[in-house]
Amino acid sequence: MVTRLDPKLFDAHREITWCPGCGDFAILRGLKLALAELDIPPHGALVVSGIGCGSKLADYIKINGFMTIHGRPLPIATGAKLANTDLHVIVVNGDGDSYGIGGNHFVQACRRNPNITQIVENNQIYGLTKGQYSPTSDKGLVTTTSPDGSIEVAFNPVAIALAAGAGFIARAFAGEPKHMAQMIAEGMRHKGYSLIDVLQPCVTFNRVNTYDWYRKRIYHLEDAGYHWADRGAAWAKAHEWEEQIPVGVIYRNDNLPTYEDQVRALEDGNPLSRITELFRHPEPQQYESLKREFL
Ligand code: SF4
């Protein structure tokens, strides 16, 4: 990956409190690489997160940041995008925040198609609260809240995103930060909602889904002659797990209208630019009309 900006531009110089070896370090690195590759300066991007180990990422990167309440980053990110359509809006949250507490928002974002990118740090466990089973925990996983093994069927984010109409679905592995950065950059290039589900080992609480466990199973779709345009083939890939796990772009459709494309209030341009322009050159009539429209 050739980066146009120096990734160090996004260093926040904060103390990072993740456990040594946590997959979240690679995701932080991957996001910086993707922003650098896409030539997006710190003021041009917003990261919105929720609650959980991974959501601390918003504090560890030097771009605009908003840590929201548990499970709610997607609606807030959608609102931010509607208010400033020029902003590159990225949601970063864990599997609990995204698929559990925020599960309904996840489904709605897939079908609404706002032009934002969601990176899910999927470690198949709740790490911050010390190791409870999460929506993506495999059936049978022994955790602090499932001492006899989880009895729930695991949430399948790829299949659910596909069924809900998402136009870009990719999976990456935190053990491969450069490939992950490519997936993030591809997702951000896609016009519309993009999901990057990242397999992110929690080295402290998930002793089953480790780096080695994933390394033995993952394979790259781009090396397997797979093409992401076929929805039926994507549905089959969404259900590969256990023996072999595909990473790469699973499904992509660049022809879907975005949510912003269809909001009439945006037909006259970016609301933030219009309001900024108004304050620069106030005209009473225009001011009154905007006041009626937005206040
Ligand atoms: Fe990472 Fe798990 Fe530690 Fe949280 S508890 S920082 S997810 S290794």
PDB file of C-alpha atoms and ligand atoms in Angstrom:
ATOM      1  CA  MET A   1       0.000   0.000   0.000  1.00  0.00           C
ATOM      2  CA  VAL A   2       1.448   3.371  -1.048  1.00  0.00           C
ATOM      3  CA  THR A   3       0.319   6.079   1.350  1.00  0.00           C
ATOM      4  CA  ARG A   4       0.018   9.684   0.186  1.00  0.00           C
ATOM      5  CA  LEU A   5       0.126  11.159   3.697  1.00  0.00           C
ATOM      6  CA  ASP A   6       2.394  10.157   6.559  1.00  0.00           C
ATOM      7  CA  PRO A   7       0.343   7.828   8.831  1.00  0.00           C
ATOM      8  CA  LYS A   8       2.094   9.460  11.809  1.00  0.00           C
ATOM      9  CA  LEU A   9      -0.044  12.520  11.100  1.00  0.00           C
ATOM     10  CA  PHE A  10      -2.863  10.660  12.843  1.00  0.00           C
ATOM     11  CA  ASP A  11      -0.916   9.844  16.050  1.00  0.00           C
ATOM     12  CA  ALA A  12      -2.803  11.199  19.048  1.00  0.00           C
ATOM     13  CA  HIS A  13       0.105  10.773  21.519  1.00  0.00           C
ATOM     14  CA  ARG A  14      -2.203   9.409  24.209  1.00  0.00           C
ATOM     15  CA  GLU A  15      -1.513   6.596  26.633  1.00  0.00           C
ATOM     16  CA  ILE A  16      -3.106   3.462  25.125  1.00  0.00           C
ATOM     17  CA  THR A  17      -4.638   1.148  27.725  1.00  0.00           C
ATOM     18  CA  TRP A  18      -5.327  -1.927  25.576  1.00  0.00           C
ATOM     19  CA  CYS A  19      -3.695  -5.180  26.746  1.00  0.00           C
ATOM     20  CA  PRO A  20      -0.350  -5.918  25.040  1.00  0.00           C
ATOM     21  CA  GLY A  21      -1.046  -8.043  21.952  1.00  0.00           C
ATOM     22  CA  CYS A  22      -4.694  -6.940  21.613  1.00  0.00           C
ATOM     23  CA  GLY A  23      -5.911  -6.960  18.003  1.00  0.00           C
ATOM     24  CA  ASP A  24      -7.184  -3.402  18.435  1.00  0.00           C
ATOM     25  CA  PHE A  25      -3.629  -2.057  17.980  1.00  0.00           C
ATOM     26  CA  ALA A  26      -3.616  -3.402  14.414  1.00  0.00           C
ATOM     27  CA  ILE A  27      -7.037  -1.889  13.712  1.00  0.00           C
ATOM     28  CA  LEU A  28      -5.809   1.513  14.885  1.00  0.00           C
ATOM     29  CA  ARG A  29      -2.799   1.120  12.590  1.00  0.00           C
ATOM     30  CA  GLY A  30      -5.006  -0.076   9.719  1.00  0.00           C
ATOM     31  CA  LEU A  31      -7.279   2.945   9.976  1.00  0.00           C
ATOM     32  CA  LYS A  32      -4.313   5.347   9.990  1.00  0.00           C
ATOM     33  CA  LEU A  33      -2.873   3.622   6.909  1.00  0.00           C
ATOM     34  CA  ALA A  34      -6.215   3.803   5.093  1.00  0.00           C
ATOM     35  CA  LEU A  35      -6.650   7.519   5.847  1.00  0.00           C
ATOM     36  CA  ALA A  36      -3.086   8.175   4.689  1.00  0.00           C
ATOM     37  CA  GLU A  37      -3.645   6.143   1.524  1.00  0.00           C
ATOM     38  CA  LEU A  38      -6.854   8.031   0.737  1.00  0.00           C
ATOM     39  CA  ASP A  39      -5.184  11.396   1.366  1.00  0.00           C
ATOM     40  CA  ILE A  40      -7.751  12.394   3.985  1.00  0.00           C
ATOM     41  CA  PRO A  41      -6.315  14.957   6.433  1.00  0.00           C
ATOM     42  CA  PRO A  42      -7.219  14.790  10.177  1.00  0.00           C
ATOM     43  CA  HIS A  43      -9.832  17.555   9.913  1.00  0.00           C
ATOM     44  CA  GLY A  44     -11.579  15.749   7.040  1.00  0.00           C
ATOM     45  CA  ALA A  45     -12.568  12.640   8.988  1.00  0.00           C
ATOM     46  CA  LEU A  46     -14.754  11.803  11.959  1.00  0.00           C
ATOM     47  CA  VAL A  47     -14.602   8.587  13.969  1.00  0.00           C
ATOM     48  CA  VAL A  48     -17.689   7.716  15.995  1.00  0.00           C
ATOM     49  CA  SER A  49     -17.472   4.932  18.568  1.00  0.00           C
ATOM     50  CA  GLY A  50     -19.586   3.450  21.344  1.00  0.00           C
ATOM     51  CA  ILE A  51     -18.602   1.694  24.564  1.00  0.00           C
ATOM     52  CA  GLY A  52     -16.089  -1.129  24.891  1.00  0.00           C
ATOM     53  CA  CYS A  53     -12.347  -1.747  24.621  1.00  0.00           C
ATOM     54  CA  GLY A  54     -12.322  -1.082  20.884  1.00  0.00           C
ATOM     55  CA  SER A  55     -14.395   2.079  21.150  1.00  0.00           C
ATOM     56  CA  LYS A  56     -11.484   3.715  22.963  1.00  0.00           C
ATOM     57  CA  LEU A  57      -9.910   3.979  19.519  1.00  0.00           C
ATOM     58  CA  ALA A  58     -11.663   7.330  19.041  1.00  0.00           C
ATOM     59  CA  ASP A  59      -9.369   8.701  21.740  1.00  0.00           C
ATOM     60  CA  TYR A  60      -6.213   7.237  20.194  1.00  0.00           C
ATOM     61  CA  ILE A  61      -6.341   8.767  16.726  1.00  0.00           C
ATOM     62  CA  LYS A  62      -5.956  12.396  15.733  1.00  0.00           C
ATOM     63  CA  ILE A  63      -9.113  12.990  13.714  1.00  0.00           C
ATOM     64  CA  ASN A  64     -12.469  14.376  14.850  1.00  0.00           C
ATOM     65  CA  GLY A  65     -13.903  11.960  17.402  1.00  0.00           C
ATOM     66  CA  PHE A  66     -17.183  11.249  19.151  1.00  0.00           C
ATOM     67  CA  MET A  67     -17.576   8.488  21.766  1.00  0.00           C
ATOM     68  CA  THR A  68     -21.294   7.908  22.081  1.00  0.00           C
ATOM     69  CA  ILE A  69     -23.402   5.790  24.417  1.00  0.00           C
ATOM     70  CA  HIS A  70     -23.500   2.011  24.151  1.00  0.00           C
ATOM     71  CA  GLY A  71     -24.629   0.756  20.761  1.00  0.00           C
ATOM     72  CA  ARG A  72     -25.518   4.154  19.313  1.00  0.00           C
ATOM     73  CA  PRO A  73     -22.630   5.246  17.066  1.00  0.00           C
ATOM     74  CA  LEU A  74     -24.417   4.428  13.788  1.00  0.00           C
ATOM     75  CA  PRO A  75     -27.364   6.866  14.142  1.00  0.00           C
ATOM     76  CA  ILE A  76     -25.027   9.591  15.363  1.00  0.00           C
ATOM     77  CA  ALA A  77     -22.635   8.942  12.487  1.00  0.00           C
ATOM     78  CA  THR A  78     -25.563   9.077  10.041  1.00  0.00           C
ATOM     79  CA  GLY A  79     -26.625  12.427  11.498  1.00  0.00           C
ATOM     80  CA  ALA A  80     -23.083  13.800  11.267  1.00  0.00           C
ATOM     81  CA  LYS A  81     -22.885  12.739   7.618  1.00  0.00           C
ATOM     82  CA  LEU A  82     -26.213  14.420   6.836  1.00  0.00           C
ATOM     83  CA  ALA A  83     -25.062  17.644   8.515  1.00  0.00           C
ATOM     84  CA  ASN A  84     -21.703  17.698   6.723  1.00  0.00           C
ATOM     85  CA  THR A  85     -21.750  15.556   3.610  1.00  0.00           C
ATOM     86  CA  ASP A  86     -18.085  16.324   2.859  1.00  0.00           C
ATOM     87  CA  LEU A  87     -16.920  14.636   6.067  1.00  0.00           C
ATOM     88  CA  HIS A  88     -15.518  11.088   5.863  1.00  0.00           C
ATOM     89  CA  VAL A  89     -17.438   9.370   8.644  1.00  0.00           C
ATOM     90  CA  ILE A  90     -16.170   6.134  10.149  1.00  0.00           C
ATOM     91  CA  VAL A  91     -17.780   4.096  12.924  1.00  0.00           C
ATOM     92  CA  VAL A  92     -15.479   1.893  14.999  1.00  0.00           C
ATOM     93  CA  ASN A  93     -17.009  -0.357  17.640  1.00  0.00           C
ATOM     94  CA  GLY A  94     -16.876  -3.877  19.003  1.00  0.00           C
ATOM     95  CA  ASP A  95     -19.132  -6.840  18.288  1.00  0.00           C
ATOM     96  CA  GLY A  96     -21.180  -6.262  21.450  1.00  0.00           C
ATOM     97  CA  ASP A  97     -21.713  -2.577  20.749  1.00  0.00           C
ATOM     98  CA  SER A  98     -22.423  -3.156  17.073  1.00  0.00           C
ATOM     99  CA  TYR A  99     -24.312  -6.447  16.837  1.00  0.00           C
ATOM    100  CA  GLY A 100     -25.773  -6.699  20.365  1.00  0.00           C
ATOM    101  CA  ILE A 101     -26.709  -3.405  21.975  1.00  0.00           C
ATOM    102  CA  GLY A 102     -26.683  -1.628  18.599  1.00  0.00           C
ATOM    103  CA  GLY A 103     -28.022  -4.562  16.572  1.00  0.00           C
ATOM    104  CA  ASN A 104     -31.121  -2.762  15.346  1.00  0.00           C
ATOM    105  CA  HIS A 105     -29.068   0.269  14.255  1.00  0.00           C
ATOM    106  CA  PHE A 106     -26.787  -2.107  12.352  1.00  0.00           C
ATOM    107  CA  VAL A 107     -29.688  -3.561  10.351  1.00  0.00           C
ATOM    108  CA  GLN A 108     -31.144  -0.091   9.672  1.00  0.00           C
ATOM    109  CA  ALA A 109     -27.778   1.292   8.493  1.00  0.00           C
ATOM    110  CA  CYS A 110     -27.417  -1.610   6.042  1.00  0.00           C
ATOM    111  CA  ARG A 111     -30.794  -0.889   4.471  1.00  0.00           C
ATOM    112  CA  ARG A 112     -30.560   2.952   4.615  1.00  0.00           C
ATOM    113  CA  ASN A 113     -27.153   3.059   2.962  1.00  0.00           C
ATOM    114  CA  PRO A 114     -25.607   6.264   4.373  1.00  0.00           C
ATOM    115  CA  ASN A 115     -22.160   6.907   2.912  1.00  0.00           C
ATOM    116  CA  ILE A 116     -20.241   5.860   6.028  1.00  0.00           C
ATOM    117  CA  THR A 117     -17.843   3.044   6.866  1.00  0.00           C
ATOM    118  CA  GLN A 118     -18.213   0.781   9.876  1.00  0.00           C
ATOM    119  CA  ILE A 119     -15.233  -1.150  11.224  1.00  0.00           C
ATOM    120  CA  VAL A 120     -16.288  -3.771  13.751  1.00  0.00           C
ATOM    121  CA  GLU A 121     -13.656  -5.100  16.139  1.00  0.00           C
ATOM    122  CA  ASN A 122     -15.111  -8.588  16.359  1.00  0.00           C
ATOM    123  CA  ASN A 123     -13.375 -10.472  19.183  1.00  0.00           C
ATOM    124  CA  GLN A 124     -16.374 -12.708  19.904  1.00  0.00           C
ATOM    125  CA  ILE A 125     -16.454 -11.644  23.574  1.00  0.00           C
ATOM    126  CA  TYR A 126     -17.099  -8.659  25.856  1.00  0.00           C
ATOM    127  CA  GLY A 127     -13.561  -7.634  26.837  1.00  0.00           C
ATOM    128  CA  LEU A 128     -14.037  -4.384  28.773  1.00  0.00           C
ATOM    129  CA  THR A 129     -16.457  -5.993  31.222  1.00  0.00           C
ATOM    130  CA  LYS A 130     -14.142  -8.972  31.711  1.00  0.00           C
ATOM    131  CA  GLY A 131     -15.104 -11.766  29.403  1.00  0.00           C
ATOM    132  CA  GLN A 132     -18.852 -12.373  29.033  1.00  0.00           C
ATOM    133  CA  TYR A 133     -20.044 -14.164  25.891  1.00  0.00           C
ATOM    134  CA  SER A 134     -21.125 -11.788  23.115  1.00  0.00           C
ATOM    135  CA  PRO A 135     -23.485 -12.021  20.105  1.00  0.00           C
ATOM    136  CA  THR A 136     -20.725 -13.465  17.921  1.00  0.00           C
ATOM    137  CA  SER A 137     -19.393 -16.001  20.454  1.00  0.00           C
ATOM    138  CA  ASP A 138     -19.410 -19.441  18.897  1.00  0.00           C
ATOM    139  CA  LYS A 139     -21.930 -21.862  20.357  1.00  0.00           C
ATOM    140  CA  GLY A 140     -20.214 -23.747  23.175  1.00  0.00           C
ATOM    141  CA  LEU A 141     -17.715 -20.998  24.064  1.00  0.00           C
ATOM    142  CA  VAL A 142     -16.936 -21.115  27.784  1.00  0.00           C
ATOM    143  CA  THR A 143     -16.868 -17.634  29.321  1.00  0.00           C
ATOM    144  CA  THR A 144     -17.532 -16.042  32.703  1.00  0.00           C
ATOM    145  CA  THR A 145     -21.271 -15.941  31.899  1.00  0.00           C
ATOM    146  CA  SER A 146     -21.432 -19.272  30.056  1.00  0.00           C
ATOM    147  CA  PRO A 147     -19.465 -21.691  32.289  1.00  0.00           C
ATOM    148  CA  ASP A 148     -21.141 -24.667  30.552  1.00  0.00           C
ATOM    149  CA  GLY A 149     -20.585 -23.153  27.100  1.00  0.00           C
ATOM    150  CA  SER A 150     -22.716 -20.592  25.265  1.00  0.00           C
ATOM    151  CA  ILE A 151     -26.054 -22.109  24.259  1.00  0.00           C
ATOM    152  CA  GLU A 152     -26.877 -19.356  21.741  1.00  0.00           C
ATOM    153  CA  VAL A 153     -26.340 -19.559  17.983  1.00  0.00           C
ATOM    154  CA  ALA A 154     -23.721 -16.989  16.963  1.00  0.00           C
ATOM    155  CA  PHE A 155     -24.865 -13.808  15.181  1.00  0.00           C
ATOM    156  CA  ASN A 156     -23.622 -13.884  11.586  1.00  0.00           C
ATOM    157  CA  PRO A 157     -22.847 -10.229  10.686  1.00  0.00           C
ATOM    158  CA  VAL A 158     -21.968 -10.937   7.056  1.00  0.00           C
ATOM    159  CA  ALA A 159     -25.195 -12.837   6.348  1.00  0.00           C
ATOM    160  CA  ILE A 160     -27.314 -10.283   8.200  1.00  0.00           C
ATOM    161  CA  ALA A 161     -25.682  -7.320   6.411  1.00  0.00           C
ATOM    162  CA  LEU A 162     -26.266  -9.068   3.083  1.00  0.00           C
ATOM    163  CA  ALA A 163     -29.907  -9.845   3.886  1.00  0.00           C
ATOM    164  CA  ALA A 164     -30.488  -6.244   5.040  1.00  0.00           C
ATOM    165  CA  GLY A 165     -29.191  -4.815   1.751  1.00  0.00           C
ATOM    166  CA  ALA A 166     -25.663  -3.585   2.531  1.00  0.00           C
ATOM    167  CA  GLY A 167     -23.710  -2.625  -0.593  1.00  0.00           C
ATOM    168  CA  PHE A 168     -20.185  -3.372   0.670  1.00  0.00           C
ATOM    169  CA  ILE A 169     -19.284  -6.204   3.016  1.00  0.00           C
ATOM    170  CA  ALA A 170     -15.712  -7.247   3.761  1.00  0.00           C
ATOM    171  CA  ARG A 171     -13.949  -9.281   6.394  1.00  0.00           C
ATOM    172  CA  ALA A 172     -10.369  -8.757   7.550  1.00  0.00           C
ATOM    173  CA  PHE A 173      -8.046 -10.203  10.189  1.00  0.00           C
ATOM    174  CA  ALA A 174      -6.195  -8.109  12.759  1.00  0.00           C
ATOM    175  CA  GLY A 175      -3.155 -10.356  12.263  1.00  0.00           C
ATOM    176  CA  GLU A 176      -2.815  -8.909   8.743  1.00  0.00           C
ATOM    177  CA  PRO A 177      -2.841  -5.109   9.222  1.00  0.00           C
ATOM    178  CA  LYS A 178      -1.855  -4.236   5.633  1.00  0.00           C
ATOM    179  CA  HIS A 179      -4.626  -6.353   4.105  1.00  0.00           C
ATOM    180  CA  MET A 180      -7.018  -4.941   6.688  1.00  0.00           C
ATOM    181  CA  ALA A 181      -5.976  -1.378   5.763  1.00  0.00           C
ATOM    182  CA  GLN A 182      -6.743  -2.227   2.116  1.00  0.00           C
ATOM    183  CA  MET A 183     -10.196  -3.461   3.092  1.00  0.00           C
ATOM    184  CA  ILE A 184     -10.843  -0.274   5.109  1.00  0.00           C
ATOM    185  CA  ALA A 185      -9.653   1.905   2.221  1.00  0.00           C
ATOM    186  CA  GLU A 186     -11.843  -0.040  -0.241  1.00  0.00           C
ATOM    187  CA  GLY A 187     -14.815   0.351   2.086  1.00  0.00           C
ATOM    188  CA  MET A 188     -14.211   4.086   2.358  1.00  0.00           C
ATOM    189  CA  ARG A 189     -13.926   4.390  -1.427  1.00  0.00           C
ATOM    190  CA  HIS A 190     -17.303   2.698  -1.829  1.00  0.00           C
ATOM    191  CA  LYS A 191     -20.156   5.195  -2.072  1.00  0.00           C
ATOM    192  CA  GLY A 192     -22.620   4.006   0.542  1.00  0.00           C
ATOM    193  CA  TYR A 193     -22.592   2.020   3.770  1.00  0.00           C
ATOM    194  CA  SER A 194     -19.610  -0.313   4.061  1.00  0.00           C
ATOM    195  CA  LEU A 195     -18.992  -2.957   6.708  1.00  0.00           C
ATOM    196  CA  ILE A 196     -15.503  -4.207   7.542  1.00  0.00           C
ATOM    197  CA  ASP A 197     -15.902  -7.009  10.068  1.00  0.00           C
ATOM    198  CA  VAL A 198     -12.436  -7.490  11.585  1.00  0.00           C
ATOM    199  CA  LEU A 199     -11.530 -10.737  13.328  1.00  0.00           C
ATOM    200  CA  GLN A 200      -9.765  -9.244  16.335  1.00  0.00           C
ATOM    201  CA  PRO A 201      -8.287 -11.601  18.927  1.00  0.00           C
ATOM    202  CA  CYS A 202      -8.892 -10.634  22.561  1.00  0.00           C
ATOM    203  CA  VAL A 203      -5.722 -12.092  24.084  1.00  0.00           C
ATOM    204  CA  THR A 204      -6.966 -11.732  27.644  1.00  0.00           C
ATOM    205  CA  PHE A 205     -10.467 -13.221  27.696  1.00  0.00           C
ATOM    206  CA  ASN A 206     -10.974 -15.275  24.539  1.00  0.00           C
ATOM    207  CA  ARG A 207      -8.622 -18.253  24.774  1.00  0.00           C
ATOM    208  CA  VAL A 208     -10.232 -20.104  21.860  1.00  0.00           C
ATOM    209  CA  ASN A 209     -10.369 -17.611  18.950  1.00  0.00           C
ATOM    210  CA  THR A 210      -6.668 -16.737  19.104  1.00  0.00           C
ATOM    211  CA  TYR A 211      -4.281 -15.477  16.378  1.00  0.00           C
ATOM    212  CA  ASP A 212      -3.277 -19.111  15.738  1.00  0.00           C
ATOM    213  CA  TRP A 213      -6.901 -20.291  15.602  1.00  0.00           C
ATOM    214  CA  TYR A 214      -7.663 -17.731  12.886  1.00  0.00           C
ATOM    215  CA  ARG A 215      -4.380 -18.239  11.008  1.00  0.00           C
ATOM    216  CA  LYS A 216      -5.156 -21.935  10.599  1.00  0.00           C
ATOM    217  CA  ARG A 217      -8.539 -21.165   9.059  1.00  0.00           C
ATOM    218  CA  ILE A 218      -8.484 -17.947   7.074  1.00  0.00           C
ATOM    219  CA  TYR A 219      -7.989 -17.808   3.328  1.00  0.00           C
ATOM    220  CA  HIS A 220      -8.061 -14.862   0.929  1.00  0.00           C
ATOM    221  CA  LEU A 221     -10.987 -14.602  -1.441  1.00  0.00           C
ATOM    222  CA  GLU A 222      -8.909 -12.642  -3.946  1.00  0.00           C
ATOM    223  CA  ASP A 223      -6.527 -15.652  -4.212  1.00  0.00           C
ATOM    224  CA  ALA A 224      -9.409 -18.090  -4.621  1.00  0.00           C
ATOM    225  CA  GLY A 225     -10.775 -16.680  -7.889  1.00  0.00           C
ATOM    226  CA  TYR A 226     -13.811 -15.296  -6.115  1.00  0.00           C
ATOM    227  CA  HIS A 227     -15.693 -12.263  -7.395  1.00  0.00           C
ATOM    228  CA  TRP A 228     -17.798 -10.166  -5.049  1.00  0.00           C
ATOM    229  CA  ALA A 229     -20.596  -9.189  -7.449  1.00  0.00           C
ATOM    230  CA  ASP A 230     -22.638 -12.399  -7.103  1.00  0.00           C
ATOM    231  CA  ARG A 231     -25.068 -12.105  -4.187  1.00  0.00           C
ATOM    232  CA  GLY A 232     -25.781 -15.842  -4.137  1.00  0.00           C
ATOM    233  CA  ALA A 233     -22.072 -16.676  -3.959  1.00  0.00           C
ATOM    234  CA  ALA A 234     -21.678 -14.076  -1.192  1.00  0.00           C
ATOM    235  CA  TRP A 235     -24.477 -15.760   0.766  1.00  0.00           C
ATOM    236  CA  ALA A 236     -22.566 -19.051   0.590  1.00  0.00           C
ATOM    237  CA  LYS A 237     -19.310 -17.346   1.678  1.00  0.00           C
ATOM    238  CA  ALA A 238     -21.163 -15.705   4.584  1.00  0.00           C
ATOM    239  CA  HIS A 239     -21.797 -19.148   6.012  1.00  0.00           C
ATOM    240  CA  GLU A 240     -18.227 -20.468   5.816  1.00  0.00           C
ATOM    241  CA  TRP A 241     -16.795 -20.723   9.333  1.00  0.00           C
ATOM    242  CA  GLU A 242     -15.226 -23.357  11.578  1.00  0.00           C
ATOM    243  CA  GLU A 243     -13.114 -25.211   8.976  1.00  0.00           C
ATOM    244  CA  GLN A 244     -12.239 -22.288   6.731  1.00  0.00           C
ATOM    245  CA  ILE A 245     -12.967 -18.577   7.042  1.00  0.00           C
ATOM    246  CA  PRO A 246     -12.882 -16.251   4.024  1.00  0.00           C
ATOM    247  CA  VAL A 247     -11.352 -12.773   4.300  1.00  0.00           C
ATOM    248  CA  GLY A 248     -11.537 -10.041   1.670  1.00  0.00           C
ATOM    249  CA  VAL A 249     -14.433  -8.337  -0.091  1.00  0.00           C
ATOM    250  CA  ILE A 250     -17.423 -10.698   0.186  1.00  0.00           C
ATOM    251  CA  TYR A 251     -20.035  -8.572  -1.538  1.00  0.00           C
ATOM    252  CA  ARG A 252     -20.034  -5.261  -3.366  1.00  0.00           C
ATOM    253  CA  ASN A 253     -22.676  -3.351  -5.296  1.00  0.00           C
ATOM    254  CA  ASP A 254     -21.643   0.156  -6.339  1.00  0.00           C
ATOM    255  CA  ASN A 255     -24.979   0.980  -7.961  1.00  0.00           C
ATOM    256  CA  LEU A 256     -27.148   1.571  -4.915  1.00  0.00           C
ATOM    257  CA  PRO A 257     -28.329   5.135  -4.194  1.00  0.00           C
ATOM    258  CA  THR A 258     -27.062   6.451  -0.880  1.00  0.00           C
ATOM    259  CA  TYR A 259     -29.325   7.790   1.837  1.00  0.00           C
ATOM    260  CA  GLU A 260     -27.950  11.307   1.253  1.00  0.00           C
ATOM    261  CA  ASP A 261     -28.667  11.030  -2.496  1.00  0.00           C
ATOM    262  CA  GLN A 262     -32.347  10.714  -1.675  1.00  0.00           C
ATOM    263  CA  VAL A 263     -32.768  13.355   1.062  1.00  0.00           C
ATOM    264  CA  ARG A 264     -34.402  16.362  -0.597  1.00  0.00           C
ATOM    265  CA  ALA A 265     -33.024  18.801   1.969  1.00  0.00           C
ATOM    266  CA  LEU A 266     -29.537  18.020   0.616  1.00  0.00           C
ATOM    267  CA  GLU A 267     -30.351  18.880  -2.990  1.00  0.00           C
ATOM    268  CA  ASP A 268     -28.940  22.397  -2.546  1.00  0.00           C
ATOM    269  CA  GLY A 269     -25.625  21.109  -1.218  1.00  0.00           C
ATOM    270  CA  ASN A 270     -23.818  20.418   2.016  1.00  0.00           C
ATOM    271  CA  PRO A 271     -25.804  21.971   4.920  1.00  0.00           C
ATOM    272  CA  LEU A 272     -22.655  22.886   6.830  1.00  0.00           C
ATOM    273  CA  SER A 273     -21.148  24.699   3.826  1.00  0.00           C
ATOM    274  CA  ARG A 274     -24.418  26.531   3.237  1.00  0.00           C
ATOM    275  CA  ILE A 275     -24.653  27.681   6.835  1.00  0.00           C
ATOM    276  CA  THR A 276     -20.954  28.657   6.880  1.00  0.00           C
ATOM    277  CA  GLU A 277     -21.450  30.664   3.698  1.00  0.00           C
ATOM    278  CA  LEU A 278     -24.497  32.318   5.187  1.00  0.00           C
ATOM    279  CA  PHE A 279     -22.556  33.471   8.209  1.00  0.00           C
ATOM    280  CA  ARG A 280     -19.819  34.816   5.938  1.00  0.00           C
ATOM    281  CA  HIS A 281     -22.248  36.735   3.733  1.00  0.00           C
ATOM    282  CA  PRO A 282     -25.557  37.053   5.582  1.00  0.00           C
ATOM    283  CA  GLU A 283     -28.608  37.930   3.527  1.00  0.00           C
ATOM    284  CA  PRO A 284     -31.757  38.398   5.621  1.00  0.00           C
ATOM    285  CA  GLN A 285     -34.084  36.553   3.219  1.00  0.00           C
ATOM    286  CA  GLN A 286     -31.816  33.531   2.905  1.00  0.00           C
ATOM    287  CA  TYR A 287     -31.244  33.489   6.648  1.00  0.00           C
ATOM    288  CA  GLU A 288     -35.008  33.423   7.310  1.00  0.00           C
ATOM    289  CA  SER A 289     -35.522  30.589   4.825  1.00  0.00           C
ATOM    290  CA  LEU A 290     -32.718  28.491   6.360  1.00  0.00           C
ATOM    291  CA  LYS A 291     -34.056  29.216   9.833  1.00  0.00           C
ATOM    292  CA  ARG A 292     -37.474  27.889   8.742  1.00  0.00           C
ATOM    293  CA  GLU A 293     -35.868  24.822   7.180  1.00  0.00           C
ATOM    294  CA  PHE A 294     -33.492  23.792   9.942  1.00  0.00           C
ATOM    295  CA  LEU A 295     -34.635  25.368  13.233  1.00  0.00           C
TER     296      LEU A 295
HETATM  297 FE1  SF4 B   1      -8.112  -6.113  23.911  1.00  0.00          FE
HETATM  298 FE2  SF4 B   1      -9.361  -8.074  25.222  1.00  0.00          FE
HETATM  299 FE3  SF4 B   1      -7.610  -6.531  26.497  1.00  0.00          FE
HETATM  300 FE4  SF4 B   1      -9.948  -5.553  25.729  1.00  0.00          FE
HETATM  301  S1  SF4 B   1      -9.627  -7.155  27.244  1.00  0.00           S
HETATM  302  S2  SF4 B   1      -7.945  -4.542  25.489  1.00  0.00           S
HETATM  303  S3  SF4 B   1     -10.279  -6.621  23.762  1.00  0.00           S
HETATM  304  S4  SF4 B   1      -7.157  -7.935  24.787  1.00  0.00           S
END
